[in-house]
């Protein structure tokens, strides 16, 4: 339950007259739309970007030919991944005085998802004042409320410089495997550059959306035109840059496959530059207003030390369903909470039981989505196109989008929407994308089809780990992850994992990474101070945490099952493994508190330890 108890008005007016929304009819419509999209193959509908498809994952931002001598040295901590997770781990470790630290990153620089995703219009629709980490530490303020991808990438690199993380960093280096050396209590890190580095601790922050995926559409390899994935935007082909101006597309017909958050951001730029754009939609996104604006210098000057953590936590509390005095961010993400509160304030009986709370949340959601659908009618001129662009599911079934130019793009004469009615593209020919028996001739196909989420952890990481006794992580987690706090796993000593499964999930993903960074720095520095040689969770503690995850997730099971397929509900197949790999079901803030309480107890409880002689 979410109540943001600021006294200012909710964005959606709360009518006192009987609600005109027929919830039963809406549920039925949602069910029909979901059922159209359910498919047996779930995650298997997508193909991995390897083999014939490996060029979709190549790094377009580095000069070819980089080489270096293999490394066989030793450091105290290796951090795998140079996105915000790795950077926050590095920052918190440096703050705690750890000097012997190496960052390993497949890309040519820090930045993670913002390194890869440089498509035109890339920006973050989580407010920059809560999304960009370490603003006070670096003494910087974002230029806008919603920062562009370029500004975020520059910030990531500034974090790297500020905390001296470029020292010893290995870029353009893909880890190929980790082996636990029991005799020495060290991890041996193998890479595609022939390295065999050693480290006492390894932090893996591989990212949740690091591996582009393609739909396994028949004929995908037959298409002879130009193709690329949005996370490897080919500016050599399109011209222009992240700000748009894609001048080389002026005589090109372009197909866009997918209408998720990425397509929403890049379509307006494609529409402005290409001769023709054909958008192939399987499920429409919900598009709400974004309301970007430059940072107000007076407001920035008025902030007191500690402001960022307070704002980040305020945002997370609201998103986790907690009570706050003031909704500091007041954006589209927190609006759901404001709307629920408005209902609860007008009728206190809705708080009487879990059922009445759930009903009020459903009503609040229905009002919001009715508003989102009405906005499509207001903006999109062609009634048929408008109808197709309306999302028929609850707002948080899929990632909500916030954009002020996406829907408008469909009013341009050069933009055409192909509504595949939940089925997706039928097939490719050498020169066309086919749906409903119609071949749409195009020069280029841009895959805005997202990233692997529900596939196995080691497949997404691109490497496996061999822990104590020769057990691999993929074997240990075959039927689902087994961890404590999503971060530690028995049989894999001195290994710390960052991510969402079995851990805390919030829309402000960087916040979760910062909490994990603080936890990792605590574990490592305390281990050093206490003379701990190895740490890992006991099997009992691990079993207890897995049980906690499963039980807490069951609370959301009915909601997820009612949703249209997507990566939030494991492509419509939650299943036992999906439930086990879920985030902590009581919300991110409860999870962060749980971690902090564990640290405050200062007892390393639930861990099995060995000590230096
Ligand atoms: P998504 O996974 O959200 O979207 C993929 C799209 O491809 C969906 O519309 C999907 O349809 C469609 N698709 C898949 N297969 C087919 C097919 N066979 N035929 C037609 N369409 C198909 O990927 P995105 O890259 O858009 O976004 C990934 C995530 O990245 C977001 O959810 C968000 O977390 C993050 N992001 C964040 C941003 C921010 O502002 N912070 C901006 C951009 C991305 P369907 O829905 O039916 O599966």
XYZ file of C-alpha atoms and ligand atoms in Angstrom:
661
model
C 0.000 0.000 0.000
C 1.274 3.435 -0.878
C 0.258 6.637 0.785
C 2.140 9.820 -0.015
C 0.693 12.114 2.579
C 1.722 15.470 1.169
C -1.137 17.868 1.320
C -0.839 19.046 -2.278
C -3.407 17.779 -4.743
C -3.016 14.520 -6.618
C -2.414 14.908 -10.339
C -5.479 12.861 -11.223
C -8.651 14.464 -9.858
C -10.589 12.094 -7.646
C -14.261 12.224 -8.482
C -16.658 11.917 -5.573
C -19.478 10.749 -7.862
C -19.696 6.969 -8.531
C -16.766 5.909 -10.681
C -17.749 5.459 -14.316
C -15.107 2.772 -14.829
C -16.497 -0.737 -15.080
C -13.724 -2.696 -13.366
C -15.132 -6.104 -14.300
C -15.292 -5.164 -17.986
C -11.796 -3.707 -17.837
C -10.408 -6.871 -16.248
C -11.985 -8.899 -18.994
C -10.475 -6.652 -21.682
C -7.062 -6.959 -20.019
C -7.447 -10.734 -19.874
C -8.303 -10.955 -23.567
C -5.318 -8.787 -24.516
C -2.997 -10.844 -22.297
C -4.251 -14.129 -23.714
C -3.567 -12.947 -27.265
C 0.069 -12.541 -26.291
C 0.728 -15.627 -24.159
C 2.989 -18.043 -25.981
C 4.471 -21.405 -25.157
C 8.051 -20.472 -26.041
C 8.360 -17.609 -23.464
C 12.015 -16.571 -23.322
C 12.857 -19.118 -26.009
C 11.223 -16.917 -28.658
C 14.392 -14.814 -28.623
C 17.765 -15.656 -30.146
C 21.086 -15.028 -28.450
C 23.387 -12.511 -30.094
C 26.139 -14.978 -30.852
C 27.270 -17.000 -33.857
C 25.482 -15.556 -36.919
C 24.188 -12.758 -34.751
C 27.357 -11.817 -32.843
C 27.847 -8.644 -34.894
C 24.726 -7.235 -33.199
C 26.722 -7.062 -29.951
C 30.018 -5.666 -31.268
C 31.315 -2.441 -29.769
C 30.895 0.359 -32.341
C 32.605 2.940 -30.118
C 36.181 1.615 -30.020
C 38.829 1.549 -32.697
C 39.542 -2.011 -33.849
C 42.829 -3.691 -33.102
C 43.307 -3.036 -29.368
C 45.727 -5.500 -27.772
C 47.607 -5.800 -24.492
C 49.744 -8.392 -22.760
C 47.862 -10.921 -20.597
C 47.916 -10.234 -16.850
C 48.729 -12.814 -14.181
C 48.919 -10.525 -11.139
C 46.919 -10.322 -7.923
C 44.668 -7.671 -6.408
C 42.505 -7.600 -3.317
C 39.223 -6.974 -5.133
C 38.177 -7.480 -8.748
C 34.970 -5.765 -9.801
C 33.408 -7.160 -12.972
C 31.324 -4.547 -14.758
C 31.957 -0.828 -15.168
C 28.354 0.375 -15.161
C 26.854 2.156 -12.180
C 26.896 -1.063 -10.130
C 30.625 -1.584 -10.545
C 31.313 2.135 -10.174
C 29.354 2.317 -6.928
C 31.135 -0.759 -5.606
C 34.446 0.866 -6.524
C 33.432 4.226 -5.031
C 32.269 2.746 -1.724
C 35.397 0.562 -1.498
C 37.669 3.520 -2.169
C 35.794 5.540 0.479
C 36.478 2.652 2.875
C 40.179 2.818 2.022
C 40.545 -0.146 -0.339
C 43.387 0.593 -2.747
C 44.058 -2.758 -4.393
C 41.134 -2.812 -6.786
C 40.693 -3.692 -10.443
C 37.661 -2.967 -12.580
C 37.092 -5.267 -15.569
C 34.755 -4.106 -18.312
C 33.913 -5.489 -21.765
C 33.283 -1.999 -23.158
C 35.904 0.609 -23.987
C 35.069 2.779 -20.973
C 32.863 3.077 -17.908
C 29.143 3.721 -18.277
C 27.480 0.291 -18.591
C 24.064 0.579 -20.185
C 24.752 4.260 -20.931
C 27.948 3.312 -22.745
C 26.049 0.954 -25.018
C 22.737 2.737 -25.417
C 23.614 5.889 -27.337
C 20.601 5.787 -29.638
C 19.129 9.159 -30.601
C 16.956 10.511 -27.805
C 18.456 8.215 -25.132
C 17.651 9.700 -21.752
C 16.594 8.564 -18.329
C 12.995 9.071 -17.361
C 13.781 8.609 -13.689
C 14.521 12.056 -12.285
C 18.244 12.813 -12.571
C 18.460 14.153 -8.992
C 17.655 10.669 -7.701
C 19.008 8.557 -10.560
C 22.533 9.946 -10.995
C 24.571 8.621 -8.083
C 27.090 10.447 -5.908
C 26.014 13.966 -6.893
C 27.021 15.431 -3.543
C 30.267 13.475 -3.411
C 31.237 14.879 -6.811
C 29.750 18.325 -6.164
C 27.743 18.365 -9.390
C 24.143 19.029 -10.342
C 22.432 17.613 -13.454
C 21.561 20.237 -16.043
C 17.997 18.964 -16.477
C 15.336 17.120 -14.535
C 15.645 14.172 -16.933
C 19.263 13.790 -17.999
C 20.258 12.776 -21.518
C 22.221 9.598 -22.091
C 25.289 11.689 -22.972
C 25.153 13.556 -19.656
C 24.705 10.298 -17.743
C 27.620 8.661 -19.561
C 29.829 11.671 -18.794
C 28.781 11.433 -15.134
C 29.660 7.728 -14.985
C 33.117 8.535 -16.296
C 33.453 11.422 -13.828
C 32.697 8.951 -11.016
C 35.478 6.749 -12.389
C 37.927 9.676 -12.304
C 36.807 11.017 -8.924
C 37.359 7.684 -7.189
C 40.491 6.853 -9.147
C 38.884 3.782 -10.688
C 40.655 4.113 -14.041
C 43.834 3.049 -12.219
C 44.363 -0.638 -12.971
C 41.083 -0.871 -14.941
C 40.944 -3.383 -17.786
C 38.620 -2.238 -20.573
C 37.725 -4.180 -23.714
C 38.158 -7.289 -21.620
C 35.513 -9.992 -21.405
C 35.657 -12.382 -18.481
C 35.524 -15.964 -19.727
C 35.436 -17.784 -16.397
C 36.140 -17.705 -12.672
C 37.772 -20.570 -10.769
C 37.988 -20.821 -7.001
C 41.460 -21.842 -5.820
C 40.729 -23.461 -2.458
C 44.372 -23.861 -1.419
C 45.103 -20.145 -1.767
C 41.581 -18.880 -1.090
C 41.727 -16.775 -4.235
C 39.564 -16.398 -7.313
C 41.339 -16.880 -10.639
C 39.775 -14.681 -13.288
C 40.154 -15.820 -16.878
C 39.440 -13.388 -19.716
C 39.296 -13.479 -23.497
C 42.658 -11.646 -23.490
C 44.398 -14.610 -21.887
C 44.537 -13.081 -18.391
C 44.721 -15.232 -15.295
C 44.414 -12.594 -12.597
C 43.938 -13.501 -8.981
C 41.768 -11.762 -6.405
C 40.700 -12.348 -2.827
C 37.223 -10.945 -3.479
C 35.200 -10.711 -6.669
C 32.176 -8.469 -7.137
C 30.052 -9.296 -10.170
C 27.943 -6.436 -11.450
C 27.182 -7.681 -14.932
C 24.042 -5.593 -15.291
C 20.446 -6.650 -15.657
C 20.025 -5.480 -19.255
C 23.456 -6.152 -20.697
C 22.744 -8.736 -23.356
C 20.775 -7.569 -26.401
C 18.201 -10.030 -27.689
C 16.594 -10.490 -31.058
C 13.244 -12.053 -31.792
C 13.643 -15.419 -33.527
C 11.483 -14.273 -36.441
C 11.584 -16.618 -39.464
C 13.899 -15.314 -42.187
C 15.729 -12.935 -39.840
C 19.055 -13.890 -41.441
C 17.665 -13.507 -44.991
C 17.122 -9.762 -44.826
C 19.769 -8.160 -47.041
C 19.269 -4.530 -46.025
C 21.042 -2.872 -43.110
C 20.213 -3.990 -39.556
C 21.365 -3.189 -36.049
C 20.153 -3.286 -32.450
C 19.364 -0.009 -30.691
C 22.041 -0.708 -28.065
C 24.678 -0.558 -30.819
C 23.308 2.369 -32.831
C 25.004 2.646 -36.196
C 25.552 6.372 -36.685
C 27.779 5.632 -39.676
C 24.589 4.439 -41.400
C 22.060 6.924 -39.994
C 24.226 10.015 -39.680
C 23.585 12.467 -36.836
C 24.113 11.702 -33.162
C 22.329 11.219 -29.846
C 20.690 14.623 -30.303
C 19.150 13.490 -33.609
C 19.787 14.982 -37.060
C 19.995 11.531 -38.707
C 20.707 13.106 -42.103
C 21.794 9.931 -43.911
C 18.277 8.524 -43.544
C 16.642 11.205 -45.721
C 16.174 8.714 -48.584
C 15.781 5.566 -46.437
C 12.764 3.470 -45.442
C 13.328 2.169 -41.941
C 11.501 -0.515 -39.957
C 11.513 -0.362 -36.165
C 10.730 -3.650 -34.409
C 9.458 -3.106 -30.877
C 7.717 -0.326 -28.994
C 9.286 -0.495 -25.493
C 10.997 2.371 -23.653
C 13.887 2.472 -26.155
C 11.722 2.678 -29.280
C 9.645 5.349 -27.567
C 12.723 7.520 -27.153
C 14.287 7.034 -30.588
C 11.188 7.082 -32.793
C 10.708 10.876 -32.771
C 14.256 11.310 -34.145
C 13.805 8.637 -36.805
C 10.498 10.220 -37.771
C 12.118 13.627 -38.126
C 14.878 12.360 -40.441
C 13.926 9.239 -42.389
C 12.021 9.122 -45.645
C 9.690 6.569 -44.123
C 9.426 4.783 -40.775
C 7.333 1.657 -40.278
C 6.855 0.767 -36.605
C 5.993 -2.879 -35.911
C 4.132 -3.052 -32.630
C 3.323 -6.161 -30.661
C 2.218 -4.502 -27.405
C 1.841 -0.728 -27.020
C 3.659 0.963 -24.149
C 1.794 3.204 -21.758
C 2.967 6.727 -22.529
C 2.482 9.412 -19.954
C 3.746 12.989 -19.812
C 7.364 13.524 -18.883
C 7.531 17.279 -18.280
C 11.269 17.773 -18.559
C 12.782 21.108 -17.553
C 16.193 22.630 -16.877
C 17.438 22.516 -13.304
C 16.383 25.594 -11.372
C 19.642 27.145 -10.077
C 17.874 28.721 -7.074
C 16.459 25.365 -6.020
C 19.890 23.762 -6.479
C 21.528 26.461 -4.353
C 18.947 25.960 -1.607
C 19.779 22.263 -1.066
C 21.340 21.262 2.244
C 24.004 18.570 2.687
C 22.444 15.094 2.684
C 19.686 16.239 0.310
C 20.336 13.555 -2.290
C 20.059 10.542 -0.027
C 16.918 12.016 1.514
C 15.348 12.513 -1.942
C 16.420 9.056 -3.174
C 14.923 7.409 -0.099
C 11.757 9.490 -0.342
C 11.288 8.274 -3.921
C 12.013 4.659 -2.967
C 9.660 4.726 0.028
C 6.805 5.927 -2.157
C 7.547 3.344 -4.850
C 7.764 0.622 -2.183
C 4.350 1.512 -0.787
C 5.467 3.385 2.333
C 4.345 6.589 4.069
C 6.121 9.923 3.573
C 5.258 13.439 4.671
C 6.032 14.950 1.270
C 6.398 13.496 -2.209
C 9.624 15.253 -3.178
C 9.889 14.026 -6.756
C 6.229 14.289 -7.794
C 6.604 12.682 -11.187
C 4.749 10.044 -13.158
C 6.282 7.251 -11.078
C 5.011 8.592 -7.777
C 1.649 9.624 -9.199
C 0.169 6.164 -8.634
C 0.842 6.624 -4.918
C -0.708 10.090 -4.902
C -3.791 8.795 -6.664
C -4.183 5.904 -4.244
C -3.864 8.292 -1.343
C -6.553 10.517 -2.771
C -8.912 7.529 -2.841
C -7.967 6.516 0.694
C -8.451 10.080 1.987
C -11.926 10.283 0.489
C -12.942 6.934 1.976
C -10.903 5.682 4.943
C -12.648 2.294 4.807
C -10.434 1.300 1.865
C -7.638 0.767 4.396
C -9.696 -1.772 6.332
C -8.340 -4.955 4.743
C -5.794 -6.199 2.183
C -8.724 -6.861 -0.178
C -10.106 -3.328 0.086
C -6.616 -1.891 -0.361
C -6.103 -4.055 -3.462
C -9.468 -2.939 -4.837
C -8.610 0.727 -4.297
C -5.244 0.245 -5.988
C -6.962 -1.388 -8.929
C -9.386 1.522 -9.174
C -6.554 4.046 -8.976
C -4.700 2.143 -11.703
C -7.807 1.935 -13.865
C -8.260 5.702 -13.633
C -4.645 6.311 -14.560
C -4.716 3.968 -17.521
C -8.023 5.439 -18.683
C -6.283 8.807 -18.657
C -3.280 7.373 -20.553
C -5.603 5.929 -23.209
C -7.576 9.176 -23.429
C -4.338 11.049 -24.067
C -3.673 8.822 -27.083
C -6.996 9.989 -28.542
C -6.118 13.601 -27.776
C -2.711 13.448 -29.473
C -2.983 10.953 -32.331
C -5.080 12.233 -35.223
C -5.865 9.000 -37.072
C -8.514 7.157 -35.017
C -7.378 3.675 -36.130
C -3.757 4.384 -35.206
C -4.875 5.884 -31.893
C -6.889 2.772 -31.074
C -3.858 0.575 -31.776
C -1.601 2.665 -29.545
C -3.761 2.216 -26.443
C -2.296 -0.050 -23.757
C -4.745 -2.531 -22.232
C -3.040 -3.698 -19.037
C -2.302 -2.319 -15.586
C 0.332 0.397 -15.524
C 3.071 -1.574 -13.740
C 2.588 -4.787 -15.737
C 5.165 -3.380 -18.119
C 7.623 -0.603 -17.607
C 5.641 2.628 -17.912
C 7.059 5.183 -20.346
C 7.081 8.946 -20.083
C 7.616 10.931 -23.262
C 6.350 14.154 -24.755
C 7.011 13.491 -28.483
C 6.442 9.761 -29.121
C 2.701 9.720 -29.780
C 3.028 12.917 -31.818
C 5.397 11.141 -34.225
C 2.472 9.055 -35.507
C 0.856 12.209 -36.881
C 3.643 12.598 -39.424
C 2.843 11.410 -42.944
C 6.104 9.443 -43.139
C 5.368 7.302 -40.032
C 3.222 4.200 -40.241
C 2.181 1.892 -37.420
C 1.759 -1.799 -38.140
C -0.329 -3.220 -35.306
C 0.517 -6.910 -35.144
C -2.295 -7.523 -32.656
C 0.020 -9.035 -30.094
C 1.523 -11.499 -32.563
C 4.741 -9.794 -33.629
C 6.356 -9.686 -37.018
C 5.550 -12.721 -39.188
C 8.766 -13.081 -41.192
C 11.482 -11.318 -43.100
C 12.222 -11.510 -46.795
C 15.417 -10.244 -48.428
C 13.970 -6.747 -48.635
C 10.865 -6.584 -46.477
C 9.252 -7.136 -43.104
C 6.039 -9.122 -43.393
C 2.917 -8.998 -41.272
C -0.611 -10.092 -42.138
C 0.531 -11.192 -45.562
C 1.717 -7.637 -46.399
C 5.404 -7.177 -47.237
C 6.674 -3.791 -46.089
C 9.729 -3.020 -48.237
C 12.450 -1.293 -46.212
C 16.136 -0.402 -46.501
C 16.943 -0.964 -42.843
C 15.589 -2.802 -39.814
C 16.282 -1.445 -36.336
C 15.716 -3.931 -33.541
C 14.405 -2.135 -30.445
C 13.723 -5.545 -28.947
C 15.402 -5.184 -25.576
C 17.639 -7.387 -23.515
C 17.699 -10.860 -22.026
C 16.258 -10.842 -18.536
C 14.685 -14.196 -17.718
C 17.416 -16.449 -19.111
C 19.999 -18.194 -16.907
C 22.380 -15.965 -14.950
C 25.581 -17.452 -16.351
C 24.241 -17.254 -19.928
C 23.564 -13.543 -19.429
C 26.950 -13.029 -17.767
C 28.710 -14.747 -20.651
C 30.801 -16.931 -18.312
C 30.439 -19.589 -15.671
C 32.060 -19.902 -12.258
C 33.644 -22.976 -10.763
C 33.298 -22.839 -7.003
C 34.472 -25.088 -4.220
C 34.647 -28.770 -5.124
C 34.341 -28.070 -8.877
C 30.652 -27.125 -8.670
C 29.617 -24.597 -11.319
C 27.243 -21.758 -10.565
C 25.054 -22.754 -13.522
C 24.682 -26.236 -11.998
C 24.029 -24.933 -8.532
C 21.341 -22.544 -9.816
C 19.848 -24.894 -12.431
C 16.436 -24.910 -10.745
C 16.638 -21.322 -9.538
C 19.024 -19.025 -7.725
C 20.202 -19.925 -4.231
C 21.608 -16.956 -2.344
C 21.435 -14.877 0.758
C 20.196 -11.360 -0.090
C 20.797 -12.139 -3.785
C 24.459 -11.348 -3.097
C 26.199 -14.361 -1.536
C 25.999 -18.051 -2.408
C 27.280 -21.079 -0.495
C 30.174 -22.849 -2.234
C 31.293 -19.586 -3.869
C 33.343 -17.927 -1.131
C 34.310 -14.243 -1.250
C 31.996 -13.700 -4.202
C 29.511 -10.817 -4.117
C 26.768 -10.574 -6.722
C 24.921 -7.375 -7.654
C 21.507 -7.480 -9.273
C 17.798 -7.607 -8.750
C 16.936 -11.327 -8.330
C 16.491 -12.278 -4.657
C 17.485 -8.713 -3.833
C 15.826 -5.288 -3.705
C 14.070 -3.978 -6.800
C 13.099 -0.399 -7.417
C 12.459 1.516 -10.628
C 15.463 3.638 -9.590
C 17.836 0.777 -10.226
C 20.948 2.805 -9.405
C 19.660 3.268 -5.858
C 19.562 -0.519 -5.429
C 23.113 -0.724 -6.786
C 24.292 1.865 -4.286
C 22.810 -0.127 -1.416
C 24.599 -3.206 -2.731
C 27.805 -1.178 -3.082
C 27.604 -0.111 0.573
C 26.915 -3.700 1.636
C 29.821 -5.064 -0.409
C 32.210 -2.452 1.006
C 31.102 -3.385 4.525
C 31.572 -7.121 3.921
C 35.019 -6.720 2.417
C 36.453 -4.157 4.832
C 35.046 -5.977 7.863
C 36.476 -9.252 6.590
C 39.858 -7.559 6.254
C 39.680 -6.058 9.750
C 38.593 -9.335 11.378
C 41.208 -11.461 9.651
C 38.555 -13.383 7.740
C 40.019 -15.526 4.990
C 36.764 -16.679 3.401
C 33.129 -15.810 3.867
C 30.023 -17.369 2.393
C 26.513 -18.027 3.642
C 25.652 -21.234 5.465
C 23.391 -23.641 3.587
C 20.713 -23.146 6.260
C 20.734 -19.378 5.842
C 20.591 -19.744 2.082
C 17.591 -22.093 2.283
C 15.863 -19.662 4.621
C 16.411 -16.734 2.238
C 15.146 -18.694 -0.770
C 12.031 -19.521 1.272
C 11.610 -15.848 2.189
C 11.835 -14.859 -1.473
C 9.313 -17.467 -2.585
C 6.846 -16.582 0.168
C 7.176 -12.832 -0.310
C 6.811 -13.165 -4.088
C 3.611 -15.156 -3.792
C 1.954 -11.890 -2.690
C 2.461 -10.527 -6.213
C 1.838 -13.752 -8.098
C -1.812 -13.104 -8.976
C -0.983 -9.606 -10.207
C 1.916 -10.819 -12.377
C -0.166 -13.668 -13.782
C -2.864 -11.182 -14.809
C -0.325 -9.119 -16.762
C 0.428 -9.146 -20.438
C 3.758 -10.948 -21.063
C 7.001 -9.053 -20.687
C 10.200 -9.301 -18.746
C 8.436 -8.200 -15.529
C 6.587 -11.548 -15.452
C 9.122 -13.769 -17.201
C 7.323 -13.399 -20.553
C 4.051 -14.537 -19.045
C 5.530 -17.699 -17.531
C 6.337 -16.870 -13.884
C 6.693 -20.612 -12.969
C 8.554 -21.953 -9.933
C 11.952 -20.828 -11.237
C 10.624 -17.352 -12.047
C 9.190 -17.035 -8.534
C 12.461 -18.180 -6.961
C 14.468 -15.675 -9.023
C 12.201 -12.779 -8.104
C 13.190 -9.759 -6.077
C 12.281 -9.508 -2.397
C 8.501 -9.204 -2.429
C 8.088 -6.775 0.469
C 9.652 -3.944 -1.467
C 13.009 -2.326 -1.979
C 12.986 -0.108 1.108
C 12.185 -3.053 3.378
C 15.067 -4.911 1.755
C 17.538 -2.036 2.197
C 16.511 -1.770 5.866
C 17.019 -5.489 6.268
C 20.573 -5.162 4.886
C 21.313 -2.170 7.131
C 19.981 -4.016 10.197
C 22.157 -7.000 9.340
C 25.204 -4.725 9.132
C 24.292 -2.879 12.343
C 24.113 -6.157 14.241
C 27.796 -6.484 13.359
C 27.741 -10.254 13.843
C 28.129 -11.551 10.293
C 25.149 -13.726 11.132
C 24.314 -16.559 8.769
C 27.825 -16.599 7.314
C 30.352 -19.377 7.596
C 33.841 -17.987 7.978
C 37.417 -19.200 7.918
C 40.217 -17.091 9.360
C 43.770 -16.228 8.351
C 46.311 -18.296 10.274
P 11.770 -3.922 -24.082
O 12.074 -5.307 -23.712
O 11.076 -3.060 -23.106
O 10.920 -3.859 -25.410
C 11.141 -4.736 -26.475
C 10.088 -4.498 -27.511
O 10.263 -5.403 -28.583
C 8.683 -4.731 -26.959
O 7.821 -3.746 -27.466
C 8.345 -6.104 -27.519
O 6.991 -6.377 -27.614
C 8.997 -5.975 -28.879
N 9.144 -7.255 -29.570
C 9.779 -8.368 -29.149
N 9.661 -9.346 -30.053
C 8.935 -8.854 -31.072
C 8.479 -9.379 -32.293
N 8.706 -10.655 -32.606
N 7.788 -8.575 -33.129
C 7.519 -7.299 -32.771
N 7.925 -6.749 -31.620
C 8.615 -7.515 -30.785
O 13.178 -3.262 -24.536
P 13.647 -1.744 -24.495
O 15.014 -1.691 -25.060
O 12.628 -0.852 -25.066
O 13.713 -1.404 -22.960
C 14.383 -2.287 -22.069
C 14.470 -1.663 -20.710
O 15.515 -0.696 -20.716
C 13.262 -0.880 -20.243
O 12.244 -1.687 -19.762
C 13.879 -0.041 -19.166
O 14.034 -0.769 -17.991
C 15.226 0.284 -19.772
N 15.152 1.609 -20.396
C 15.103 2.668 -19.560
C 14.981 3.927 -20.054
C 14.907 5.048 -19.072
O 14.420 6.101 -19.381
N 15.393 4.889 -17.850
C 14.920 4.206 -21.479
C 15.016 3.013 -22.305
C 15.106 1.756 -21.765
P 6.193 -6.992 -26.334
O 5.966 -5.852 -25.420
O 4.951 -7.540 -26.910
O 7.051 -8.058 -25.745
